[in-house]
mmCIF file of N, CA and C in Angstrom:
data_model
loop_
_atom_site.group_PDB
_atom_site.id
_atom_site.type_symbol
_atom_site.label_atom_id
_atom_site.label_comp_id
_atom_site.label_asym_id
_atom_site.label_seq_id
_atom_site.Cartn_x
_atom_site.Cartn_y
_atom_site.Cartn_z
ATOM 1 N N UNK A 1 27.375 5.417 -13.532
ATOM 2 C CA UNK A 1 27.210 5.856 -14.904
ATOM 3 C C UNK A 1 28.513 6.414 -15.446
ATOM 4 N N UNK A 2 28.561 6.751 -16.721
ATOM 5 C CA UNK A 2 29.782 7.235 -17.363
ATOM 6 C C UNK A 2 30.052 8.708 -17.088
ATOM 7 N N UNK A 3 29.090 9.438 -16.593
ATOM 8 C CA UNK A 3 29.263 10.872 -16.370
ATOM 9 C C UNK A 3 30.027 11.184 -15.084
ATOM 10 N N UNK A 4 30.205 10.190 -14.242
ATOM 11 C CA UNK A 4 30.924 10.400 -13.009
ATOM 12 C C UNK A 4 30.079 10.938 -11.875
ATOM 13 N N UNK A 5 28.789 11.054 -12.084
ATOM 14 C CA UNK A 5 27.903 11.585 -11.049
ATOM 15 C C UNK A 5 27.388 10.506 -10.106
ATOM 16 N N UNK A 6 27.559 9.259 -10.452
ATOM 17 C CA UNK A 6 27.105 8.174 -9.598
ATOM 18 C C UNK A 6 25.601 7.979 -9.592
ATOM 19 N N UNK A 7 24.913 8.476 -10.595
ATOM 20 C CA UNK A 7 23.457 8.325 -10.655
ATOM 21 C C UNK A 7 23.092 6.930 -11.149
ATOM 22 N N UNK A 8 22.001 6.411 -10.657
ATOM 23 C CA UNK A 8 21.487 5.121 -11.085
ATOM 24 C C UNK A 8 20.064 5.333 -11.583
ATOM 25 N N UNK A 9 19.788 4.853 -12.774
ATOM 26 C CA UNK A 9 18.437 4.978 -13.331
ATOM 27 C C UNK A 9 17.622 3.748 -12.975
ATOM 28 N N UNK A 10 16.368 3.979 -12.637
ATOM 29 C CA UNK A 10 15.455 2.899 -12.301
ATOM 30 C C UNK A 10 14.118 3.190 -12.973
ATOM 31 N N UNK A 11 13.563 2.186 -13.621
ATOM 32 C CA UNK A 11 12.226 2.297 -14.197
ATOM 33 C C UNK A 11 11.270 1.625 -13.224
ATOM 34 N N UNK A 12 10.238 2.350 -12.808
ATOM 35 C CA UNK A 12 9.234 1.822 -11.891
ATOM 36 C C UNK A 12 7.921 1.689 -12.644
ATOM 37 N N UNK A 13 7.388 0.492 -12.682
ATOM 38 C CA UNK A 13 6.103 0.248 -13.337
ATOM 39 C C UNK A 13 5.110 -0.189 -12.265
ATOM 40 N N UNK A 14 4.218 0.718 -11.914
ATOM 41 C CA UNK A 14 3.189 0.424 -10.919
ATOM 42 C C UNK A 14 1.993 -0.211 -11.614
ATOM 43 N N UNK A 15 1.303 -1.109 -10.918
ATOM 44 C CA UNK A 15 0.128 -1.804 -11.459
ATOM 45 C C UNK A 15 0.470 -2.547 -12.746
ATOM 46 N N UNK A 16 1.583 -3.258 -12.740
ATOM 47 C CA UNK A 16 2.050 -3.972 -13.935
ATOM 48 C C UNK A 16 1.088 -5.073 -14.367
ATOM 49 N N UNK A 17 0.230 -5.531 -13.489
ATOM 50 C CA UNK A 17 -0.694 -6.595 -13.842
ATOM 51 C C UNK A 17 -1.977 -6.111 -14.481
ATOM 52 N N UNK A 18 -2.141 -4.803 -14.669
ATOM 53 C CA UNK A 18 -3.403 -4.265 -15.182
ATOM 54 C C UNK A 18 -3.704 -4.572 -16.642
ATOM 55 N N UNK A 19 -2.748 -4.620 -17.553
ATOM 56 C CA UNK A 19 -3.114 -4.848 -18.965
ATOM 57 C C UNK A 19 -3.644 -6.269 -19.195
ATOM 58 N N UNK A 20 -4.803 -6.583 -18.617
ATOM 59 C CA UNK A 20 -5.361 -7.926 -18.724
ATOM 60 C C UNK A 20 -6.063 -8.178 -20.050
ATOM 61 N N UNK A 21 -6.595 -7.107 -20.695
ATOM 62 C CA UNK A 21 -7.326 -7.293 -21.941
ATOM 63 C C UNK A 21 -6.432 -7.915 -23.007
ATOM 64 N N UNK A 22 -5.202 -7.455 -23.078
ATOM 65 C CA UNK A 22 -4.268 -7.935 -24.076
ATOM 66 C C UNK A 22 -3.004 -8.359 -23.353
ATOM 67 N N UNK A 23 -2.908 -9.648 -23.056
ATOM 68 C CA UNK A 23 -1.784 -10.145 -22.281
ATOM 69 C C UNK A 23 -0.455 -10.011 -23.028
ATOM 70 N N UNK A 24 -0.497 -9.804 -24.328
ATOM 71 C CA UNK A 24 0.724 -9.671 -25.109
ATOM 72 C C UNK A 24 1.419 -8.328 -24.892
ATOM 73 N N UNK A 25 0.711 -7.361 -24.333
ATOM 74 C CA UNK A 25 1.242 -6.013 -24.159
ATOM 75 C C UNK A 25 2.554 -6.021 -23.379
ATOM 76 N N UNK A 26 2.640 -6.813 -22.345
ATOM 77 C CA UNK A 26 3.828 -6.817 -21.497
ATOM 78 C C UNK A 26 4.972 -7.656 -22.068
ATOM 79 N N UNK A 27 4.750 -8.317 -23.200
ATOM 80 C CA UNK A 27 5.819 -9.125 -23.784
ATOM 81 C C UNK A 27 7.017 -8.289 -24.200
ATOM 82 N N UNK A 28 6.832 -7.006 -24.392
ATOM 83 C CA UNK A 28 7.937 -6.118 -24.724
ATOM 84 C C UNK A 28 8.987 -6.113 -23.606
ATOM 85 N N UNK A 29 8.578 -6.474 -22.409
ATOM 86 C CA UNK A 29 9.503 -6.489 -21.282
ATOM 87 C C UNK A 29 10.538 -7.610 -21.379
ATOM 88 N N UNK A 30 10.220 -8.702 -22.068
ATOM 89 C CA UNK A 30 11.120 -9.853 -22.101
ATOM 90 C C UNK A 30 12.537 -9.454 -22.520
ATOM 91 N N UNK A 31 12.657 -8.742 -23.621
ATOM 92 C CA UNK A 31 13.975 -8.348 -24.115
ATOM 93 C C UNK A 31 14.685 -7.469 -23.079
ATOM 94 N N UNK A 32 13.955 -6.521 -22.513
ATOM 95 C CA UNK A 32 14.569 -5.585 -21.567
ATOM 96 C C UNK A 32 14.933 -6.252 -20.239
ATOM 97 N N UNK A 33 14.207 -7.296 -19.866
ATOM 98 C CA UNK A 33 14.566 -8.039 -18.659
ATOM 99 C C UNK A 33 15.789 -8.918 -18.909
ATOM 100 N N UNK A 34 15.927 -9.436 -20.129
ATOM 101 C CA UNK A 34 17.091 -10.258 -20.485
ATOM 102 C C UNK A 34 18.336 -9.423 -20.747
ATOM 103 N N UNK A 35 18.168 -8.199 -21.226
ATOM 104 C CA UNK A 35 19.275 -7.310 -21.587
ATOM 105 C C UNK A 35 19.107 -5.962 -20.891
ATOM 106 N N UNK A 36 19.225 -5.938 -19.574
ATOM 107 C CA UNK A 36 18.924 -4.702 -18.842
ATOM 108 C C UNK A 36 19.975 -3.620 -19.055
ATOM 109 N N UNK A 37 19.479 -2.427 -19.357
ATOM 110 C CA UNK A 37 20.343 -1.247 -19.411
ATOM 111 C C UNK A 37 20.098 -0.369 -18.180
ATOM 112 N N UNK A 38 18.922 -0.497 -17.603
ATOM 113 C CA UNK A 38 18.578 0.205 -16.367
ATOM 114 C C UNK A 38 17.891 -0.790 -15.440
ATOM 115 N N UNK A 39 17.869 -0.470 -14.167
ATOM 116 C CA UNK A 39 17.155 -1.309 -13.205
ATOM 117 C C UNK A 39 15.662 -1.165 -13.436
ATOM 118 N N UNK A 40 14.920 -2.214 -13.144
ATOM 119 C CA UNK A 40 13.482 -2.221 -13.400
ATOM 120 C C UNK A 40 12.767 -2.813 -12.201
ATOM 121 N N UNK A 41 11.732 -2.125 -11.723
ATOM 122 C CA UNK A 41 10.901 -2.618 -10.628
ATOM 123 C C UNK A 41 9.461 -2.592 -11.101
ATOM 124 N N UNK A 42 8.776 -3.729 -10.999
ATOM 125 C CA UNK A 42 7.363 -3.808 -11.359
ATOM 126 C C UNK A 42 6.566 -4.132 -10.104
ATOM 127 N N UNK A 43 5.542 -3.345 -9.837
ATOM 128 C CA UNK A 43 4.638 -3.592 -8.712
ATOM 129 C C UNK A 43 3.321 -4.089 -9.276
ATOM 130 N N UNK A 44 2.805 -5.151 -8.706
ATOM 131 C CA UNK A 44 1.554 -5.696 -9.192
ATOM 132 C C UNK A 44 0.825 -6.425 -8.076
ATOM 133 N N UNK A 45 -0.490 -6.431 -8.151
ATOM 134 C CA UNK A 45 -1.304 -7.187 -7.198
ATOM 135 C C UNK A 45 -1.628 -8.573 -7.721
ATOM 136 N N UNK A 46 -1.200 -8.866 -8.940
ATOM 137 C CA UNK A 46 -1.444 -10.178 -9.538
ATOM 138 C C UNK A 46 -0.107 -10.829 -9.870
ATOM 139 N N UNK A 47 -0.130 -12.122 -10.042
ATOM 140 C CA UNK A 47 1.085 -12.846 -10.401
ATOM 141 C C UNK A 47 1.282 -12.724 -11.905
ATOM 142 N N UNK A 48 2.454 -12.283 -12.310
ATOM 143 C CA UNK A 48 2.762 -12.190 -13.733
ATOM 144 C C UNK A 48 3.028 -13.583 -14.285
ATOM 145 N N UNK A 49 2.941 -13.722 -15.602
ATOM 146 C CA UNK A 49 3.144 -15.038 -16.211
ATOM 147 C C UNK A 49 4.572 -15.534 -15.984
ATOM 148 N N UNK A 50 4.778 -16.820 -16.221
ATOM 149 C CA UNK A 50 6.067 -17.454 -15.952
ATOM 150 C C UNK A 50 7.198 -16.832 -16.763
ATOM 151 N N UNK A 51 6.920 -16.409 -17.992
ATOM 152 C CA UNK A 51 7.966 -15.827 -18.839
ATOM 153 C C UNK A 51 8.549 -14.567 -18.205
ATOM 154 N N UNK A 52 7.737 -13.797 -17.538
ATOM 155 C CA UNK A 52 8.238 -12.592 -16.869
ATOM 156 C C UNK A 52 8.787 -12.927 -15.486
ATOM 157 N N UNK A 53 8.074 -13.755 -14.749
ATOM 158 C CA UNK A 53 8.479 -14.109 -13.393
ATOM 159 C C UNK A 53 9.831 -14.819 -13.368
ATOM 160 N N UNK A 54 10.110 -15.640 -14.382
ATOM 161 C CA UNK A 54 11.376 -16.365 -14.421
ATOM 162 C C UNK A 54 12.560 -15.469 -14.746
ATOM 163 N N UNK A 55 12.308 -14.275 -15.205
ATOM 164 C CA UNK A 55 13.378 -13.334 -15.548
ATOM 165 C C UNK A 55 13.642 -12.327 -14.434
ATOM 166 N N UNK A 56 13.037 -12.532 -13.289
ATOM 167 C CA UNK A 56 13.133 -11.528 -12.233
ATOM 168 C C UNK A 56 13.105 -12.184 -10.860
ATOM 169 N N UNK A 57 13.387 -11.392 -9.864
ATOM 170 C CA UNK A 57 13.218 -11.812 -8.485
ATOM 171 C C UNK A 57 11.806 -11.417 -8.092
ATOM 172 N N UNK A 58 11.040 -12.364 -7.604
ATOM 173 C CA UNK A 58 9.646 -12.090 -7.228
ATOM 174 C C UNK A 58 9.523 -12.122 -5.710
ATOM 175 N N UNK A 59 8.912 -11.099 -5.171
ATOM 176 C CA UNK A 59 8.636 -11.036 -3.744
ATOM 177 C C UNK A 59 7.135 -11.113 -3.561
ATOM 178 N N UNK A 60 6.701 -11.940 -2.649
ATOM 179 C CA UNK A 60 5.282 -12.103 -2.390
ATOM 180 C C UNK A 60 5.003 -11.667 -0.969
ATOM 181 N N UNK A 61 4.035 -10.811 -0.811
ATOM 182 C CA UNK A 61 3.682 -10.320 0.514
ATOM 183 C C UNK A 61 2.453 -11.070 1.011
ATOM 184 N N UNK A 62 2.588 -11.712 2.140
ATOM 185 C CA UNK A 62 1.463 -12.428 2.725
ATOM 186 C C UNK A 62 0.523 -11.424 3.384
ATOM 187 N N UNK A 63 -0.683 -11.868 3.672
ATOM 188 C CA UNK A 63 -1.638 -10.992 4.352
ATOM 189 C C UNK A 63 -1.102 -10.613 5.726
ATOM 190 N N UNK A 64 -1.254 -9.363 6.059
ATOM 191 C CA UNK A 64 -0.765 -8.864 7.341
ATOM 192 C C UNK A 64 -1.637 -9.380 8.481
ATOM 193 N N UNK A 65 -1.000 -9.735 9.590
ATOM 194 C CA UNK A 65 -1.749 -10.160 10.782
ATOM 195 C C UNK A 65 -2.357 -8.922 11.437
ATOM 196 N N UNK A 66 -3.245 -9.141 12.383
ATOM 197 C CA UNK A 66 -3.859 -8.025 13.100
ATOM 198 C C UNK A 66 -2.799 -7.224 13.856
ATOM 199 N N UNK A 67 -1.823 -7.920 14.450
ATOM 200 C CA UNK A 67 -0.731 -7.223 15.152
ATOM 201 C C UNK A 67 0.093 -6.389 14.176
ATOM 202 N N UNK A 68 0.349 -6.942 12.981
ATOM 203 C CA UNK A 68 1.085 -6.193 11.959
ATOM 204 C C UNK A 68 0.333 -4.921 11.576
ATOM 205 N N UNK A 69 -0.975 -5.042 11.401
ATOM 206 C CA UNK A 69 -1.789 -3.890 11.020
ATOM 207 C C UNK A 69 -1.812 -2.843 12.125
ATOM 208 N N UNK A 70 -1.856 -3.296 13.383
ATOM 209 C CA UNK A 70 -1.833 -2.368 14.514
ATOM 210 C C UNK A 70 -0.517 -1.603 14.561
ATOM 211 N N UNK A 71 0.590 -2.317 14.349
ATOM 212 C CA UNK A 71 1.906 -1.663 14.360
ATOM 213 C C UNK A 71 2.021 -0.698 13.191
ATOM 214 N N UNK A 72 1.549 -1.110 12.022
ATOM 215 C CA UNK A 72 1.582 -0.252 10.841
ATOM 216 C C UNK A 72 0.769 1.024 11.080
ATOM 217 N N UNK A 73 -0.435 0.857 11.595
ATOM 218 C CA UNK A 73 -1.303 2.006 11.859
ATOM 219 C C UNK A 73 -0.649 2.955 12.857
ATOM 220 N N UNK A 74 -0.099 2.417 13.926
ATOM 221 C CA UNK A 74 0.537 3.241 14.957
ATOM 222 C C UNK A 74 1.710 4.023 14.385
ATOM 223 N N UNK A 75 2.539 3.348 13.604
ATOM 224 C CA UNK A 75 3.712 4.001 13.011
ATOM 225 C C UNK A 75 3.303 5.083 12.030
ATOM 226 N N UNK A 76 2.337 4.771 11.168
ATOM 227 C CA UNK A 76 1.894 5.752 10.176
ATOM 228 C C UNK A 76 1.195 6.944 10.821
ATOM 229 N N UNK A 77 0.646 6.746 12.003
ATOM 230 C CA UNK A 77 0.012 7.851 12.723
ATOM 231 C C UNK A 77 1.036 8.647 13.536
ATOM 232 N N UNK A 78 2.321 8.245 13.462
ATOM 233 C CA UNK A 78 3.377 9.037 14.083
ATOM 234 C C UNK A 78 3.844 8.559 15.447
ATOM 235 N N UNK A 79 3.450 7.362 15.850
ATOM 236 C CA UNK A 79 3.881 6.824 17.134
ATOM 237 C C UNK A 79 4.968 5.780 16.897
ATOM 238 N N UNK A 80 5.909 5.686 17.843
ATOM 239 C CA UNK A 80 7.013 4.737 17.675
ATOM 240 C C UNK A 80 6.557 3.294 17.847
ATOM 241 N N UNK A 81 5.571 3.090 18.680
ATOM 242 C CA UNK A 81 5.110 1.731 18.967
ATOM 243 C C UNK A 81 3.638 1.774 19.361
ATOM 244 N N UNK A 82 2.994 0.629 19.311
ATOM 245 C CA UNK A 82 1.573 0.536 19.677
ATOM 246 C C UNK A 82 1.362 1.001 21.114
ATOM 247 N N UNK A 83 2.302 0.694 21.991
ATOM 248 C CA UNK A 83 2.133 1.073 23.409
ATOM 249 C C UNK A 83 2.228 2.583 23.643
ATOM 250 N N UNK A 84 2.740 3.328 22.643
ATOM 251 C CA UNK A 84 2.838 4.779 22.764
ATOM 252 C C UNK A 84 1.557 5.509 22.350
ATOM 253 N N UNK A 85 0.624 4.788 21.768
ATOM 254 C CA UNK A 85 -0.604 5.396 21.251
ATOM 255 C C UNK A 85 -1.571 5.648 22.413
ATOM 256 N N UNK A 86 -2.135 6.856 22.525
ATOM 257 C CA UNK A 86 -3.149 7.104 23.559
ATOM 258 C C UNK A 86 -4.298 6.099 23.439
ATOM 259 N N UNK A 87 -4.843 5.706 24.560
ATOM 260 C CA UNK A 87 -5.824 4.610 24.601
ATOM 261 C C UNK A 87 -7.025 4.841 23.688
ATOM 262 N N UNK A 88 -7.565 6.060 23.670
ATOM 263 C CA UNK A 88 -8.754 6.299 22.844
ATOM 264 C C UNK A 88 -8.419 6.198 21.350
ATOM 265 N N UNK A 89 -7.246 6.649 20.951
ATOM 266 C CA UNK A 89 -6.844 6.511 19.541
ATOM 267 C C UNK A 89 -6.538 5.054 19.233
ATOM 268 N N UNK A 90 -5.933 4.346 20.189
ATOM 269 C CA UNK A 90 -5.635 2.926 19.993
ATOM 270 C C UNK A 90 -6.919 2.142 19.708
ATOM 271 N N UNK A 91 -7.983 2.452 20.445
ATOM 272 C CA UNK A 91 -9.271 1.786 20.222
ATOM 273 C C UNK A 91 -9.801 2.079 18.817
ATOM 274 N N UNK A 92 -9.674 3.325 18.388
ATOM 275 C CA UNK A 92 -10.133 3.685 17.048
ATOM 276 C C UNK A 92 -9.307 2.965 15.983
ATOM 277 N N UNK A 93 -8.000 2.904 16.163
ATOM 278 C CA UNK A 93 -7.143 2.213 15.198
ATOM 279 C C UNK A 93 -7.450 0.717 15.154
ATOM 280 N N UNK A 94 -7.737 0.136 16.317
ATOM 281 C CA UNK A 94 -8.101 -1.286 16.360
ATOM 282 C C UNK A 94 -9.388 -1.540 15.582
ATOM 283 N N UNK A 95 -10.359 -0.665 15.732
ATOM 284 C CA UNK A 95 -11.618 -0.813 14.980
ATOM 285 C C UNK A 95 -11.365 -0.711 13.479
ATOM 286 N N UNK A 96 -10.569 0.265 13.073
ATOM 287 C CA UNK A 96 -10.292 0.467 11.646
ATOM 288 C C UNK A 96 -9.564 -0.735 11.066
ATOM 289 N N UNK A 97 -8.520 -1.212 11.754
ATOM 290 C CA UNK A 97 -7.764 -2.347 11.212
ATOM 291 C C UNK A 97 -8.579 -3.631 11.238
ATOM 292 N N UNK A 98 -9.463 -3.778 12.222
ATOM 293 C CA UNK A 98 -10.340 -4.951 12.273
ATOM 294 C C UNK A 98 -11.308 -4.963 11.084
ATOM 295 N N UNK A 99 -11.896 -3.805 10.791
ATOM 296 C CA UNK A 99 -12.802 -3.694 9.644
ATOM 297 C C UNK A 99 -12.048 -3.953 8.343
ATOM 298 N N UNK A 100 -10.841 -3.396 8.236
ATOM 299 C CA UNK A 100 -10.018 -3.620 7.041
ATOM 300 C C UNK A 100 -9.745 -5.114 6.851
ATOM 301 N N UNK A 101 -9.380 -5.816 7.914
ATOM 302 C CA UNK A 101 -9.106 -7.257 7.826
ATOM 303 C C UNK A 101 -10.335 -8.031 7.363
ATOM 304 N N UNK A 102 -11.490 -7.689 7.920
ATOM 305 C CA UNK A 102 -12.727 -8.370 7.523
ATOM 306 C C UNK A 102 -13.058 -8.105 6.064
ATOM 307 N N UNK A 103 -12.880 -6.864 5.633
ATOM 308 C CA UNK A 103 -13.170 -6.524 4.236
ATOM 309 C C UNK A 103 -12.181 -7.184 3.271
ATOM 310 N N UNK A 104 -10.929 -7.337 3.685
ATOM 311 C CA UNK A 104 -9.933 -7.975 2.818
ATOM 312 C C UNK A 104 -10.269 -9.438 2.575
ATOM 313 N N UNK A 105 -11.079 -10.038 3.445
ATOM 314 C CA UNK A 105 -11.510 -11.420 3.238
ATOM 315 C C UNK A 105 -12.515 -11.507 2.093
ATOM 316 N N UNK A 106 -13.107 -10.393 1.728
ATOM 317 C CA UNK A 106 -14.069 -10.334 0.630
ATOM 318 C C UNK A 106 -13.330 -10.100 -0.683
ATOM 319 N N UNK A 107 -13.591 -10.941 -1.663
ATOM 320 C CA UNK A 107 -12.919 -10.791 -2.967
ATOM 321 C C UNK A 107 -13.284 -9.464 -3.628
ATOM 322 N N UNK A 108 -14.515 -9.015 -3.444
ATOM 323 C CA UNK A 108 -14.931 -7.741 -4.046
ATOM 324 C C UNK A 108 -14.077 -6.584 -3.537
ATOM 325 N N UNK A 109 -13.716 -6.611 -2.283
ATOM 326 C CA UNK A 109 -12.900 -5.540 -1.697
ATOM 327 C C UNK A 109 -11.428 -5.750 -2.029
ATOM 328 N N UNK A 110 -10.929 -6.958 -1.801
ATOM 329 C CA UNK A 110 -9.494 -7.214 -1.969
ATOM 330 C C UNK A 110 -9.046 -7.150 -3.424
ATOM 331 N N UNK A 111 -9.976 -7.291 -4.369
ATOM 332 C CA UNK A 111 -9.583 -7.169 -5.772
ATOM 333 C C UNK A 111 -9.426 -5.703 -6.181
ATOM 334 N N UNK A 112 -9.958 -4.791 -5.376
ATOM 335 C CA UNK A 112 -9.869 -3.360 -5.681
ATOM 336 C C UNK A 112 -8.876 -2.618 -4.794
ATOM 337 N N UNK A 113 -8.700 -3.081 -3.557
ATOM 338 C CA UNK A 113 -7.898 -2.347 -2.582
ATOM 339 C C UNK A 113 -6.843 -3.254 -1.971
ATOM 340 N N UNK A 114 -5.819 -2.641 -1.414
ATOM 341 C CA UNK A 114 -4.759 -3.398 -0.775
ATOM 342 C C UNK A 114 -4.128 -2.620 0.359
ATOM 343 N N UNK A 115 -3.012 -3.132 0.839
ATOM 344 C CA UNK A 115 -2.316 -2.539 1.969
ATOM 345 C C UNK A 115 -1.831 -1.127 1.655
ATOM 346 N N UNK A 116 -1.479 -0.887 0.401
ATOM 347 C CA UNK A 116 -1.037 0.453 0.005
ATOM 348 C C UNK A 116 -2.132 1.493 0.263
ATOM 349 N N UNK A 117 -3.392 1.114 -0.026
ATOM 350 C CA UNK A 117 -4.516 2.028 0.215
ATOM 351 C C UNK A 117 -4.663 2.324 1.710
ATOM 352 N N UNK A 118 -4.491 1.291 2.532
ATOM 353 C CA UNK A 118 -4.588 1.485 3.985
ATOM 354 C C UNK A 118 -3.465 2.390 4.476
ATOM 355 N N UNK A 119 -2.279 2.215 3.924
ATOM 356 C CA UNK A 119 -1.147 3.060 4.324
ATOM 357 C C UNK A 119 -1.407 4.524 3.972
ATOM 358 N N UNK A 120 -1.927 4.775 2.789
ATOM 359 C CA UNK A 120 -2.252 6.150 2.402
ATOM 360 C C UNK A 120 -3.385 6.711 3.268
ATOM 361 N N UNK A 121 -4.321 5.854 3.638
ATOM 362 C CA UNK A 121 -5.423 6.235 4.525
ATOM 363 C C UNK A 121 -4.880 6.768 5.852
ATOM 364 N N UNK A 122 -3.988 5.991 6.494
ATOM 365 C CA UNK A 122 -3.433 6.415 7.786
ATOM 366 C C UNK A 122 -2.513 7.628 7.631
ATOM 367 N N UNK A 123 -1.758 7.685 6.558
ATOM 368 C CA UNK A 123 -0.889 8.849 6.330
ATOM 369 C C UNK A 123 -1.714 10.114 6.176
ATOM 370 N N UNK A 124 -2.820 10.012 5.451
ATOM 371 C CA UNK A 124 -3.710 11.170 5.280
ATOM 372 C C UNK A 124 -4.294 11.589 6.627
ATOM 373 N N UNK A 125 -4.724 10.607 7.427
ATOM 374 C CA UNK A 125 -5.292 10.944 8.736
ATOM 375 C C UNK A 125 -4.257 11.628 9.619
ATOM 376 N N UNK A 126 -3.025 11.131 9.583
ATOM 377 C CA UNK A 126 -1.982 11.738 10.416
ATOM 378 C C UNK A 126 -1.758 13.200 10.028
ATOM 379 N N UNK A 127 -1.712 13.462 8.734
ATOM 380 C CA UNK A 127 -1.464 14.829 8.272
ATOM 381 C C UNK A 127 -2.595 15.773 8.655
ATOM 382 N N UNK A 128 -3.797 15.245 8.788
ATOM 383 C CA UNK A 128 -4.965 16.106 8.996
ATOM 384 C C UNK A 128 -5.573 16.015 10.393
ATOM 385 N N UNK A 129 -4.992 15.211 11.267
ATOM 386 C CA UNK A 129 -5.526 15.075 12.619
ATOM 387 C C UNK A 129 -4.972 16.174 13.516
ATOM 388 N N UNK A 130 -5.804 16.736 14.315
ATOM 389 C CA UNK A 130 -5.367 17.726 15.289
ATOM 390 C C UNK A 130 -4.886 16.976 16.535
ATOM 391 N N UNK A 131 -3.594 16.979 16.761
ATOM 392 C CA UNK A 131 -2.999 16.212 17.864
ATOM 393 C C UNK A 131 -3.527 16.625 19.230
ATOM 394 N N UNK A 132 -3.807 17.887 19.405
ATOM 395 C CA UNK A 132 -4.238 18.332 20.721
ATOM 396 C C UNK A 132 -5.635 17.816 21.079
ATOM 397 N N UNK A 133 -6.405 17.421 20.067
ATOM 398 C CA UNK A 133 -7.723 16.850 20.364
ATOM 399 C C UNK A 133 -7.624 15.393 20.784
ATOM 400 N N UNK A 134 -6.522 14.747 20.398
ATOM 401 C CA UNK A 134 -6.239 13.379 20.818
ATOM 402 C C UNK A 134 -7.341 12.380 20.457
ATOM 403 N N UNK A 135 -7.973 12.598 19.323
ATOM 404 C CA UNK A 135 -8.949 11.641 18.811
ATOM 405 C C UNK A 135 -9.077 11.825 17.310
ATOM 406 N N UNK A 136 -9.641 10.826 16.691
ATOM 407 C CA UNK A 136 -9.893 10.876 15.247
ATOM 408 C C UNK A 136 -11.362 11.244 15.081
ATOM 409 N N UNK A 137 -11.616 12.401 14.540
ATOM 410 C CA UNK A 137 -13.003 12.856 14.409
ATOM 411 C C UNK A 137 -13.732 12.062 13.322
ATOM 412 N N UNK A 138 -15.050 12.032 13.420
ATOM 413 C CA UNK A 138 -15.873 11.354 12.418
ATOM 414 C C UNK A 138 -15.689 11.997 11.048
ATOM 415 N N UNK A 139 -15.544 13.316 11.025
ATOM 416 C CA UNK A 139 -15.352 14.041 9.768
ATOM 417 C C UNK A 139 -14.040 13.635 9.096
ATOM 418 N N UNK A 140 -12.972 13.549 9.882
ATOM 419 C CA UNK A 140 -11.678 13.144 9.341
ATOM 420 C C UNK A 140 -11.715 11.687 8.872
ATOM 421 N N UNK A 141 -12.356 10.836 9.636
ATOM 422 C CA UNK A 141 -12.474 9.428 9.256
ATOM 423 C C UNK A 141 -13.211 9.293 7.922
ATOM 424 N N UNK A 142 -14.318 9.995 7.775
ATOM 425 C CA UNK A 142 -15.098 9.941 6.544
ATOM 426 C C UNK A 142 -14.296 10.481 5.356
ATOM 427 N N UNK A 143 -13.634 11.600 5.550
ATOM 428 C CA UNK A 143 -12.843 12.186 4.470
ATOM 429 C C UNK A 143 -11.687 11.258 4.066
ATOM 430 N N UNK A 144 -11.060 10.619 5.042
ATOM 431 C CA UNK A 144 -9.968 9.680 4.763
ATOM 432 C C UNK A 144 -10.476 8.466 4.000
ATOM 433 N N UNK A 145 -11.644 7.963 4.394
ATOM 434 C CA UNK A 145 -12.248 6.830 3.672
ATOM 435 C C UNK A 145 -12.593 7.200 2.242
ATOM 436 N N UNK A 146 -13.213 8.349 2.071
ATOM 437 C CA UNK A 146 -13.579 8.796 0.723
ATOM 438 C C UNK A 146 -12.357 8.985 -0.159
ATOM 439 N N UNK A 147 -11.321 9.549 0.403
ATOM 440 C CA UNK A 147 -10.125 9.850 -0.371
ATOM 441 C C UNK A 147 -9.374 8.580 -0.798
ATOM 442 N N UNK A 148 -9.389 7.559 0.041
ATOM 443 C CA UNK A 148 -8.533 6.394 -0.196
ATOM 444 C C UNK A 148 -9.272 5.118 -0.561
ATOM 445 N N UNK A 149 -10.574 5.039 -0.324
ATOM 446 C CA UNK A 149 -11.290 3.799 -0.590
ATOM 447 C C UNK A 149 -12.525 3.944 -1.452
ATOM 448 N N UNK A 150 -12.766 5.118 -2.008
ATOM 449 C CA UNK A 150 -13.923 5.278 -2.893
ATOM 450 C C UNK A 150 -13.498 5.683 -4.276
#
């Protein structure tokens, strides 16, 4: 920047695909994407129209494999690798990620929830799990589900 501080401005638009009622709403972005004064990042679970997509770099995330979900769960729960997770917690994480995978196959679930919700779910559990008990309690599991998936 001109102030000499080295700051970079970025506009982050989360859920950019939500204004579905009036698709013209996002047309205001065309000028700003063609004449950028600041960096712009749009996050969306839907594919934006060609006019917007052609003005940007688009990254598409494929569905995570079961191994990917296991590694993600282990890392978010504070372990360096799946092999570092105590066996009883590993079994619980496998059940959770298996259920998540099955539910993601359902359009009713996948149209409302995504990987971000699962990440917040595991982060919440990590913050609230008592490590010395070395298990995920039913109460914590229920509270995590309510907080992130209801």
